[in-house]
XYZ file of C-alpha atoms in Angstrom:
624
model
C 107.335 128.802 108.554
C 110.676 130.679 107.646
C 112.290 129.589 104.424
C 115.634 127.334 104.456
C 118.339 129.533 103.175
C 121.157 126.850 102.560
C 120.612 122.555 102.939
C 123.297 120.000 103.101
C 122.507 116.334 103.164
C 124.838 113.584 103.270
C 127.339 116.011 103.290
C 130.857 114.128 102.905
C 134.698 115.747 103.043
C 137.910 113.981 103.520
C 141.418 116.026 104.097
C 143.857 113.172 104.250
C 143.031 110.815 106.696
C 140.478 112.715 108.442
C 137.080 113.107 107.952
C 135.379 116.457 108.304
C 132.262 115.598 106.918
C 130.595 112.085 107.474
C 127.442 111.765 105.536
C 125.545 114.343 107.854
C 123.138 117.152 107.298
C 123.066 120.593 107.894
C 120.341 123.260 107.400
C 119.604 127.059 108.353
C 116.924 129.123 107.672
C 115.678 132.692 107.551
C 115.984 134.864 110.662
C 118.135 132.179 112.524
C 121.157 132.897 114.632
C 123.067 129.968 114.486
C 126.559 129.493 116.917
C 128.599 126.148 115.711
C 130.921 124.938 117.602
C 133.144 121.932 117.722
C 137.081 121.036 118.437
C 139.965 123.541 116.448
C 140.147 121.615 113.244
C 136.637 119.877 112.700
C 135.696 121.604 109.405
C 133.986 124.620 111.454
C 135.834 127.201 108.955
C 135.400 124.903 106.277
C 131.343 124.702 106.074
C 131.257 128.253 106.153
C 133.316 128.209 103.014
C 131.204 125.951 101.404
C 128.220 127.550 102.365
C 129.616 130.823 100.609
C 130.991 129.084 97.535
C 134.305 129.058 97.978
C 134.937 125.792 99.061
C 133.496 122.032 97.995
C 132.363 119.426 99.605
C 132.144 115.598 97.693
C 130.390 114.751 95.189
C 127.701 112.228 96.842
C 127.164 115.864 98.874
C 123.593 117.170 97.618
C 123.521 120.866 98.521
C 120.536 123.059 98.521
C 120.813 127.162 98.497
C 117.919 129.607 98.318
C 117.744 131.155 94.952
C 119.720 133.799 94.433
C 121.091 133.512 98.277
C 123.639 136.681 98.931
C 126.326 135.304 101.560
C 128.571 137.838 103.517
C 131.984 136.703 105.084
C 134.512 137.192 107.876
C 136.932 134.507 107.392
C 139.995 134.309 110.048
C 141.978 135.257 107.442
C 140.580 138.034 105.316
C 142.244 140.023 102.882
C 141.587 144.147 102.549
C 143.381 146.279 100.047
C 145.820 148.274 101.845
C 146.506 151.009 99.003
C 142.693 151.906 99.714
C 141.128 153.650 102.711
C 138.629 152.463 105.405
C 135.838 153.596 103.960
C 136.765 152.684 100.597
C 136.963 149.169 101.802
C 134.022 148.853 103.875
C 131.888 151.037 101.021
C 133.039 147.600 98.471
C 130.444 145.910 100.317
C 127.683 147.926 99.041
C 128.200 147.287 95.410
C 125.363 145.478 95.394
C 122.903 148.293 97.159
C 124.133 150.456 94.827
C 122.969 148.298 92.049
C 119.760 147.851 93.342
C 118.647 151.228 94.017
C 120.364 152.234 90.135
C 117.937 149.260 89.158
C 115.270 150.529 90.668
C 115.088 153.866 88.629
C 115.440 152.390 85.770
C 112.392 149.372 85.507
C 108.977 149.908 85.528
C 107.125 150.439 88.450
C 104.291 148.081 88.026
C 107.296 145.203 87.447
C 107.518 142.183 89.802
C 111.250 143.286 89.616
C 110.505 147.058 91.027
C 108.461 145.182 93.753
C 111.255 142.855 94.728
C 113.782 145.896 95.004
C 111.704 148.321 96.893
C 111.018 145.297 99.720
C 114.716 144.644 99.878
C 115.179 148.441 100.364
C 112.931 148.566 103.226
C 113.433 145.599 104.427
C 117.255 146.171 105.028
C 117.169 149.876 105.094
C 119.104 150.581 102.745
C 117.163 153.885 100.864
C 120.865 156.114 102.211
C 123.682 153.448 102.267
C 125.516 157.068 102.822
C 123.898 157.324 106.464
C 124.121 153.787 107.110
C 127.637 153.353 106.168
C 128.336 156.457 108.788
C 126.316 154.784 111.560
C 127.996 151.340 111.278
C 131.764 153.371 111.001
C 130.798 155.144 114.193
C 129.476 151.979 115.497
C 132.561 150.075 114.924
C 134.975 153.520 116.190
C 136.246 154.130 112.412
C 134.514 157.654 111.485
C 137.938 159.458 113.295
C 140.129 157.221 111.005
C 137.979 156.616 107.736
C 140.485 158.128 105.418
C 143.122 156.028 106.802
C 144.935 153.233 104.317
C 144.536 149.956 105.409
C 148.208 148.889 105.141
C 148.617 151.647 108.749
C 146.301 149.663 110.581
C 146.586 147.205 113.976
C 145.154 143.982 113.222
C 142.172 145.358 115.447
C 141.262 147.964 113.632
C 141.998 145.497 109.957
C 139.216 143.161 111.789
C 136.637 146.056 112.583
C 136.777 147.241 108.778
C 136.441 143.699 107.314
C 133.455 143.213 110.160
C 132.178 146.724 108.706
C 132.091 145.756 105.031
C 130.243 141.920 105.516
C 127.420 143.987 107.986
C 127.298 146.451 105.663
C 126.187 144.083 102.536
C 122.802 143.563 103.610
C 123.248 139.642 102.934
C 120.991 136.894 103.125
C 123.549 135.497 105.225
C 126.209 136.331 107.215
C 129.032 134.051 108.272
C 130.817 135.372 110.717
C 134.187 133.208 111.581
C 135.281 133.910 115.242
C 133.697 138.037 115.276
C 134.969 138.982 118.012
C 138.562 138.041 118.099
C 141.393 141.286 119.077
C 137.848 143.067 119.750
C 137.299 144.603 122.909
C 134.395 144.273 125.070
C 132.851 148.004 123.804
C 132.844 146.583 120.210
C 131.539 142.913 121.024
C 128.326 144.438 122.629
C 127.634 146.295 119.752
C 127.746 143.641 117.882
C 125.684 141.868 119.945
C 123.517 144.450 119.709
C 123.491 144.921 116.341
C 122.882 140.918 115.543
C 119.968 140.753 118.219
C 117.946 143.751 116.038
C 118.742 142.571 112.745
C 116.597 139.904 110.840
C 119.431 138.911 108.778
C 120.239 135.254 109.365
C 123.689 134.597 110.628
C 125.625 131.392 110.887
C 128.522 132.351 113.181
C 132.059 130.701 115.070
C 132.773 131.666 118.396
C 134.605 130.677 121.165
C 133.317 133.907 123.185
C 130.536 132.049 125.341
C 129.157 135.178 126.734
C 128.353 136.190 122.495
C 126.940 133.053 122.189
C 124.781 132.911 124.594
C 123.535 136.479 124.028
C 123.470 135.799 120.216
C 122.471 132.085 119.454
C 118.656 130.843 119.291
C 120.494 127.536 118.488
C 123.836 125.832 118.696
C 125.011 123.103 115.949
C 128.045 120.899 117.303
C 130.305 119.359 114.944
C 131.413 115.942 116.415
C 133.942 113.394 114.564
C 132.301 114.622 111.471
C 128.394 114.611 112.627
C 126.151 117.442 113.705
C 124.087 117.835 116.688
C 121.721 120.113 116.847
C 120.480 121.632 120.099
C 118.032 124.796 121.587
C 118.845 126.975 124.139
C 121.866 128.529 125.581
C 125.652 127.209 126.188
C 124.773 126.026 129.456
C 121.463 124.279 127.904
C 124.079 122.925 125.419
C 126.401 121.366 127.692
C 123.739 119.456 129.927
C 122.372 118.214 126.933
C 125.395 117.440 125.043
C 126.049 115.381 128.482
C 123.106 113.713 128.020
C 123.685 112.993 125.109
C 126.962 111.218 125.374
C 125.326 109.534 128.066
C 122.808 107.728 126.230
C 125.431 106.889 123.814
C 127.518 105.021 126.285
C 124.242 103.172 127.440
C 123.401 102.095 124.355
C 127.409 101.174 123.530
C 127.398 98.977 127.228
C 124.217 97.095 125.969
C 125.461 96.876 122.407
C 128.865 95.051 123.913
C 126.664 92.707 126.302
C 124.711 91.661 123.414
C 128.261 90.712 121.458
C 129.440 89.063 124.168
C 126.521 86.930 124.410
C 126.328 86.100 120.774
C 129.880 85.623 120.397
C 129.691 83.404 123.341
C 126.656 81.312 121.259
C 128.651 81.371 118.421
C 131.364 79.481 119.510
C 129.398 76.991 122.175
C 126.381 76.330 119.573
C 126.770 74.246 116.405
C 122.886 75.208 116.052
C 124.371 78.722 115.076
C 124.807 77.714 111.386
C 121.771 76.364 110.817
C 119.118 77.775 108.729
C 116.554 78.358 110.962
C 119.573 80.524 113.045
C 120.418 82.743 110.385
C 118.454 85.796 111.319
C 119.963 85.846 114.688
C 123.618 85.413 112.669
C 122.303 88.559 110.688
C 121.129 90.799 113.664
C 124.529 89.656 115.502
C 126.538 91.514 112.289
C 124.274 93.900 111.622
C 125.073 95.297 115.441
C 128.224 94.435 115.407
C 128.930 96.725 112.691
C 128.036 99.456 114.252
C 130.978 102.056 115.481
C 131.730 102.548 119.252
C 130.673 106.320 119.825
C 133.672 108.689 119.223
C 135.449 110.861 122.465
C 137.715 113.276 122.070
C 140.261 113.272 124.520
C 140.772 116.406 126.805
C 143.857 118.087 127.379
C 145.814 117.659 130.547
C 146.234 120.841 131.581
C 148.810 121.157 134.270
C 150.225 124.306 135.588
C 153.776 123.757 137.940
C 153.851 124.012 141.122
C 154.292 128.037 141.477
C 157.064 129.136 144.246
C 156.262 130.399 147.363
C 154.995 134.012 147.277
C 155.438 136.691 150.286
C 152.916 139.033 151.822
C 154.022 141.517 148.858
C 154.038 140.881 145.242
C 153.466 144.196 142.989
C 152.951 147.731 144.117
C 151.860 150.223 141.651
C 152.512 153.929 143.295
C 151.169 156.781 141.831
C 152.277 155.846 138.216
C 151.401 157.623 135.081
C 152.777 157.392 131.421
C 152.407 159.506 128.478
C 153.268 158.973 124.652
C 152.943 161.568 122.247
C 151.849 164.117 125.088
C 148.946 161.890 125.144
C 148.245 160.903 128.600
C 147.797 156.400 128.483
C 148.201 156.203 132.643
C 146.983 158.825 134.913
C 148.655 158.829 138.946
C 147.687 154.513 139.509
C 147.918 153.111 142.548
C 147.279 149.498 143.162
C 148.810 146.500 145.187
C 148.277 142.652 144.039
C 147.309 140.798 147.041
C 149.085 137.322 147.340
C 147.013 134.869 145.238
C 144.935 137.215 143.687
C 143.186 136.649 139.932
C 142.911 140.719 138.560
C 141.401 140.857 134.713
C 142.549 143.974 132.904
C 140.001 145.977 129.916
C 139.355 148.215 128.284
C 139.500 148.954 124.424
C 142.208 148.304 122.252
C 145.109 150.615 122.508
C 143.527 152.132 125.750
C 146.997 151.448 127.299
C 146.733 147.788 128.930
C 149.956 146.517 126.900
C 151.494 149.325 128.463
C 150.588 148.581 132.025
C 151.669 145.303 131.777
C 155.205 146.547 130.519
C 155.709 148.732 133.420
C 154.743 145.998 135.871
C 157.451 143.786 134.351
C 159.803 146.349 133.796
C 159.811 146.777 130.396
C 158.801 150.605 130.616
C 159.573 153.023 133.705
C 156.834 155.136 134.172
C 157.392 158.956 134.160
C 156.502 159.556 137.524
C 155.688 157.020 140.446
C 156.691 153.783 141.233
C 156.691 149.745 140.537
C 157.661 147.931 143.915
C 158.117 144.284 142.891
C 158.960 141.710 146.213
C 162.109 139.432 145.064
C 159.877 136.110 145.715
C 157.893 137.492 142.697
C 158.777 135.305 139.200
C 156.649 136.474 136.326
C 155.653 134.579 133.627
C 154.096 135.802 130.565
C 151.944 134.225 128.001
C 152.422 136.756 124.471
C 149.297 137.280 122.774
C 151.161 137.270 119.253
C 152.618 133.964 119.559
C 155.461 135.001 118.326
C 157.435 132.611 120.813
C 157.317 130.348 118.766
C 160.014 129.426 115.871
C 157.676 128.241 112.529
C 160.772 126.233 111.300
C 161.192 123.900 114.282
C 159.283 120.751 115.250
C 157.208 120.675 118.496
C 159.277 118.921 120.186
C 162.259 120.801 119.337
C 160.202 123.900 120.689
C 159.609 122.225 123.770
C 162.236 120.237 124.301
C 165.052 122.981 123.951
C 167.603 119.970 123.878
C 166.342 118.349 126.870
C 164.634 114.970 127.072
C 162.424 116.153 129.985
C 160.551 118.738 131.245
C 160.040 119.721 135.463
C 156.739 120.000 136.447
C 157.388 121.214 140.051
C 158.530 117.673 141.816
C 156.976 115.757 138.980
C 159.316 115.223 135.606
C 158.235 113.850 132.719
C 159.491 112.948 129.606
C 158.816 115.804 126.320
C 156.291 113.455 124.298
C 154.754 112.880 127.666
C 154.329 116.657 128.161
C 153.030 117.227 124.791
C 150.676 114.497 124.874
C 148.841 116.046 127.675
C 148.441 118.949 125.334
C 147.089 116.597 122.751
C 149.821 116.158 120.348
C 149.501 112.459 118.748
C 153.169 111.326 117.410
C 153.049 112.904 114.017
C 152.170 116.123 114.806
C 155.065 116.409 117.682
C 157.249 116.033 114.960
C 155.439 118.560 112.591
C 156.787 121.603 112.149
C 155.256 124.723 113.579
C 154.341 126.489 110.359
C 152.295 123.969 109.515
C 149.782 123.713 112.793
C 146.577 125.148 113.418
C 145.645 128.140 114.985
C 144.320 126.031 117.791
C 147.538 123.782 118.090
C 149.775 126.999 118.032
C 148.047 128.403 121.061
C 148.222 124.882 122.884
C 151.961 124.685 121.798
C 152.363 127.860 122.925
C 150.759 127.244 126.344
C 152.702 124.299 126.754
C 156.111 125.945 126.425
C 155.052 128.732 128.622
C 153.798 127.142 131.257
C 156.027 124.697 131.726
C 158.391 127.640 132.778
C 156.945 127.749 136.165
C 156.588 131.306 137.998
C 153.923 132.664 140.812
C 152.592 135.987 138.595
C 151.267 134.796 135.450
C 150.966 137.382 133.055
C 148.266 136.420 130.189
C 147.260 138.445 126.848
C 144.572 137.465 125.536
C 145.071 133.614 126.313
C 141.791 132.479 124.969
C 142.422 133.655 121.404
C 142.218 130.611 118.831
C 141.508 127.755 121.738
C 138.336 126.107 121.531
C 135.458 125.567 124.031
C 136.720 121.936 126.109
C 140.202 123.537 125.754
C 138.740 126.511 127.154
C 137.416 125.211 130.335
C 140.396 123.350 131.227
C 142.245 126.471 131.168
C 140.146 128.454 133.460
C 139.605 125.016 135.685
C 143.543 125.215 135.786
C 143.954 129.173 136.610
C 141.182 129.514 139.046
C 143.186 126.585 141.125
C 146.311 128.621 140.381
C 147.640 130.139 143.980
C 149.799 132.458 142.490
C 149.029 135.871 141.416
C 147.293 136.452 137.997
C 146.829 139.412 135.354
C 144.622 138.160 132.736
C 144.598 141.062 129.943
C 141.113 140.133 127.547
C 138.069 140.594 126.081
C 136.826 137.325 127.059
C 133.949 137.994 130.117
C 133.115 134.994 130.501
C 137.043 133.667 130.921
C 136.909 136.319 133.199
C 133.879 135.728 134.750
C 134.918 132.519 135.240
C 138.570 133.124 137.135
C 138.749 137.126 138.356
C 138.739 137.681 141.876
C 138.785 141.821 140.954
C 138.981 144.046 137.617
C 141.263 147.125 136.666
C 139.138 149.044 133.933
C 140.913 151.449 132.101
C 138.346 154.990 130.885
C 138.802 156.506 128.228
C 140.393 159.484 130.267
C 143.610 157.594 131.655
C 141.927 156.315 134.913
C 141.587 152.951 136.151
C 139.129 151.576 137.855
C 139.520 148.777 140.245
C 136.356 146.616 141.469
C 136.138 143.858 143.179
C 134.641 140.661 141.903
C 134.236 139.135 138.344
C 133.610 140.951 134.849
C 129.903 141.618 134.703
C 129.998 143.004 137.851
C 132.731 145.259 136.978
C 130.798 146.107 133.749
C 127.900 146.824 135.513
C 129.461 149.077 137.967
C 131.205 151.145 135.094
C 127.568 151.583 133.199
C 126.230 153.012 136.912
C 129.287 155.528 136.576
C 128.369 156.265 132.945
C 124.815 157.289 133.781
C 125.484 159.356 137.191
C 127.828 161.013 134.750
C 125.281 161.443 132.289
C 122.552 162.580 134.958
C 124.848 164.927 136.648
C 125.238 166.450 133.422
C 122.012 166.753 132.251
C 121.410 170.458 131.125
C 119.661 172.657 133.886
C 116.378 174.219 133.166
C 117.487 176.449 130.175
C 115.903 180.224 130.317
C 115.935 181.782 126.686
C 117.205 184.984 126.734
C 114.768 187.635 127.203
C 113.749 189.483 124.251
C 115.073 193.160 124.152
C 112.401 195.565 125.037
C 113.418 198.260 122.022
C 112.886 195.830 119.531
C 109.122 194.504 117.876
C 107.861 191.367 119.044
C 107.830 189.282 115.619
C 106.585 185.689 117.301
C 102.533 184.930 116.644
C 100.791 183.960 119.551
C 100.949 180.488 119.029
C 105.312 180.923 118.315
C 105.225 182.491 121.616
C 102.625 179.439 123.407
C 105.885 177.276 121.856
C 108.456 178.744 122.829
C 107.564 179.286 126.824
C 106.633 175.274 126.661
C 110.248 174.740 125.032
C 112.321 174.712 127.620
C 109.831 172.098 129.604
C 109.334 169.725 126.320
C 113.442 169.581 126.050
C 114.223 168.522 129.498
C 111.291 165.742 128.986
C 112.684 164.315 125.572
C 116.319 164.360 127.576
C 114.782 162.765 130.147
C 112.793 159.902 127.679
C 116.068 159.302 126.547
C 118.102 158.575 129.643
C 115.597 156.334 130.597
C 115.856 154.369 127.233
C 119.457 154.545 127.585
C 119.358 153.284 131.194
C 117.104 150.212 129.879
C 120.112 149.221 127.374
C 122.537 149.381 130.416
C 120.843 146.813 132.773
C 123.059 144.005 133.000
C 120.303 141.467 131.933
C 119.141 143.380 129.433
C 118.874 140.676 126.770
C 116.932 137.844 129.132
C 114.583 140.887 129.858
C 114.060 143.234 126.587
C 115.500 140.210 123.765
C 112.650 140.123 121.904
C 112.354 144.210 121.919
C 115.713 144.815 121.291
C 115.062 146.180 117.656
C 111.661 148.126 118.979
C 113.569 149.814 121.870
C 116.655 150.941 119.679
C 113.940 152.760 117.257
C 112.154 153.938 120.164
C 115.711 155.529 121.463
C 116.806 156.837 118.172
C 113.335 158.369 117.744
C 113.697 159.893 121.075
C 117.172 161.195 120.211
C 116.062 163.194 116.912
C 113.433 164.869 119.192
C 115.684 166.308 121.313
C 117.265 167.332 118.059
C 114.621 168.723 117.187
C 113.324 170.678 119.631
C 117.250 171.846 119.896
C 116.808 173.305 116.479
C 113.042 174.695 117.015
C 114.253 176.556 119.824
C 117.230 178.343 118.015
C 114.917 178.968 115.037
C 112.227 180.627 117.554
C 115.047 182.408 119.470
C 116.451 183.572 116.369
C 113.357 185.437 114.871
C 112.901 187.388 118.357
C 116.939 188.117 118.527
């Protein structure tokens, strides 16, 4: 039975008027990967902070932690030093390795202490934190950069380095607040893969449904302060979240036909305050105490009326761009049909941003063309946010001195408008500075939106919303019969609403496929390995030794080195096949459970061909 890392019972915390916490428990043990979820603003941040220390709950709380528990975080907001470099900042997570291994030198080797290290060594592999600090840079794309300071870094590449220093701590625990944010889909995968192998418990935030479902082997929900518990995957957690909620309402109609009759027995029967009636009196209050399950209200999501859009929107002719002399868009040509939903990936500062800024006509590119029809009306939704003016109210934001806003042929009022974007009264009047990630990227959907246009542009619109706000969004764009260009990391956003894909290579190409994101990914991975096949060394013939010069091989050099060529071409071809394996698209409902047996197969296979690489030169070497 694995051991329970951290316990909370009656767990209580209060922030004003609202209650985070409402006399609930919470546990997670060893091994578990845990996803919580719950609405932007339940506490979700908050128990990981208490869980690491940093944070407390009340008093009445009772709290239980493994001894000596080691917790490693990646809060939203994390701090680096910026006068240090990457690896300097991801290396501050292995203080304590360090420690151990010093430790381990210096106490006795027959010590219960020397035994404790050494299983913590091998259990986390940490014998070279040198080599496994290089493996989880070049993991993470930070080897090129690693003497970089952190104050010249994107916010991308600031995440990556404080995801590099919590993985690389060996914890206990890892909490992991919303990993893959401003990551793109390369990175997320890896991390996937990573978590999958690792036997490192992890209690994690996401509103990346794909990582979640690839990740969790159980999802806790955080509901008006309670948590539910429940196995399987997101879809598993919806239907029985449903049910849930279902047998709550049951229970609430029979719970108000039982008042109804009491109340109604109350007031008819004098009998009611007699003696012999009091138990009845007693059961009547003791239900009638009891709170009216809690709903959270959904957003009304409501995207104008778009205008009317021709046979042409966007052509892209033979357009490339270059910065630097370094080549970001390579002779692209591409047409948006009328009504169609394209996602755009590829990693972070591949060139989408750039794309996008030619399409609009921010950038000319330096050769080609941008044909845009004049029905076209774009409308853009900023992935910084930085529409919006911290100093003003909401409804100042919104309102821009009107009193209402157009919704096509509807009009409505501004606190109408922001109510369907779930602004109660006293927050419309808040000022922006002081809202939540998660209100700031409603707000700032609101006051997009409400702009109209038939080509939505979109960067990284699912940043910072949660999962019900989620769906509403992609309800709304997939009903959308305008053109969309959704630029994310988010597959299954895009899953949900893409009609086609443009996936930029690392080259300056772009791929176009038709259909949603995994399809698109899967496509790309066939591409990889035809690459990879096609390139596959042909039969190598050692140069023949010259005929003036002694033969210095023994017989059984010689027996080796005319089976070389043969054993390299087999090890090559062990590990496309192990590579090929990691590329199915349902790799993780088929190989889950042998994720961590198949990565040491493939880096076993890998060294071999190493190996026999560095046999052959030796061999070749003596005869040369």
């Amino acid at each position: 039975m694995p051991d329970v890392l951290f316990a909370a019972e009656e767990l209580s915390l209060s922030i004003g008027r609202q209650i985070l916490y409402d006399k609930t428990d919470f546990t997670i043990s060893t091994g578990e990967k845990v996803a919580l979820v719950g609405r932007n603003g339940c506490g979700k941040s908050t128990l990981l902070k208490i869980i690491d220390g940093s944070e407390k709950p009340e008093e009445s709380s009772r709290l239980t932690r493994m001894r000596e528990l080691r917790c490693a975080i990646l809060p939203q907001e994390f701090e680096l030093d910026d006068d240090r470099s990457i690896a300097e900042n991801i290396r501050d997570g292995q203080k304590f390795v360090y420690q151990q291994i010093k430790r381990y030198g210096e106490v006795s080797e027959n010590s219960p202490e020397h035994a404790a290290i050494e299983h913590f060594l091998n259990h986390s592999d940490n014998w070279n934190p040198d080599v496994k600090l290089a493996a989880v840079m070049d993991k993470l794309r930070l080897s090129e950069i690693a003497d970089k300071l952190c104050s010249h870094l994107s916010g991308g590449e600031k995440r990556r380095v404080a995801l590099a220093r919590a993985i690389i701590s060996s914890p206990d625990l890892l909490l992991l607040d919303e990993p893959t944010n401003h990551l793109d889909i390369t990175t997320v995968e890896w991390i996937e893969e990573f978590l999958n192998s690792t036997k490192t418990a992890c209690l994690f935030v996401t509103h990346d449904r794909c990582f979640l479902d690839r990740i969790a082997t159980r999802i806790v929900e955080l509901d008006h302060g309670k948590f539910y518990s429940y196995t399987g995957n997101y879809a598993d957690f919806l239907a029985a979240k449903a049910d849930r909620e279902m047998r709550e309402d049951i229970f609430e109609a029979k719970r108000q036909s039982f008042l109804r009759s009491e109340i109604d027995w109350v007031r008819r029967s004098p009998k009611a305050r007699l003696k012999r009636n009091m138990g009845r009196m007693k059961r009547f209050e003791e239900i009638s105490a009891i709170a009216k399950p809690l709903r959270d209200a959904d957003m009304e999501l409501l995207i104008p009326a778009p205008p009317r859009l021709g046979n042409k929107t966007v052509e892209l002719k033979n357009i490339s761009k270059s910065f630097g002399g370094r080549q970001i868009i390579k002779d692209f040509s591409f047409e948006f049909p009328p009504g169609s939903r394209i996602g755009l990936i590829g990693p972070n500062g591949i060139g989408k941003s750039t794309l996008v800024k030619i399409i609009t006509g921010e950038l000319q590119p330096d050769s080609g063309s941008c044909e845009i029809a004049t029905t076209v009306q774009f409308n853009l939704i900023d992935q910084s946010r930085m529409v919006l003016d911290g100093e003003k109210s909401v409804v100042e934001e919104i309102s821009e001195g009107l009193e209402h806003v157009s919704l096509g042929t509807e009009k409505v009022t501004v606190w109408t408008y922001l109510k369907r974007f779930l602004f109660e009264d006293e927050r419309i009047k808040t000022r922006i500075k002081y809202l939540s990630g998660g209100e700031k990227a409603r707000l700032a959907l609101a006051k997009i939106l409400k702009n109209g246009g038939n080509f939505l542009i979109l960067d990284e619109p699912t940043n910072d919303l949660d999962l019900s706000s989620l769906r509403l969004l992609e309800e709304a764009l997939a009903a959308f019969p305008g053109c969309i260009l959704a630029v994310s990391h988010d597959r299954y956003f895009l899953n949900r609403i893409c009609t086609g894909v443009l996936a930029f290579s690392s080259d300056g190409d772009i791929v176009y496929t038709p259909g949603d994101c995994d399809y698109a990914l899967e496509k790309r991975r066939e591409r990889e390995m035809s690459f990879v096949q096609q390139n596959i060394p042909a039969k190598k013939s050692a140069p023949a030794p010259q005929k003036d010069k002694p033969k210095k091989l023994s017989y059984k050099e010689q027996k080796e080195l005319d089976g070389m060529e043969d054993a390299i071409l087999a090890a090559e071809e062990k590990v496309s096949e192990l590579e090929a394996i990691f590329s199915t698209p349902d790799f993780y409902a088929e190989y889950g459970s042998r994720t961590a047996a198949l990565q040491a197969e493939l880096d076993a296979a890998r060294a071999e061909v190493s190996r026999l690489y560095t046999r052959w030169e030796e061999l070749l070497a003596i005869i040369s």
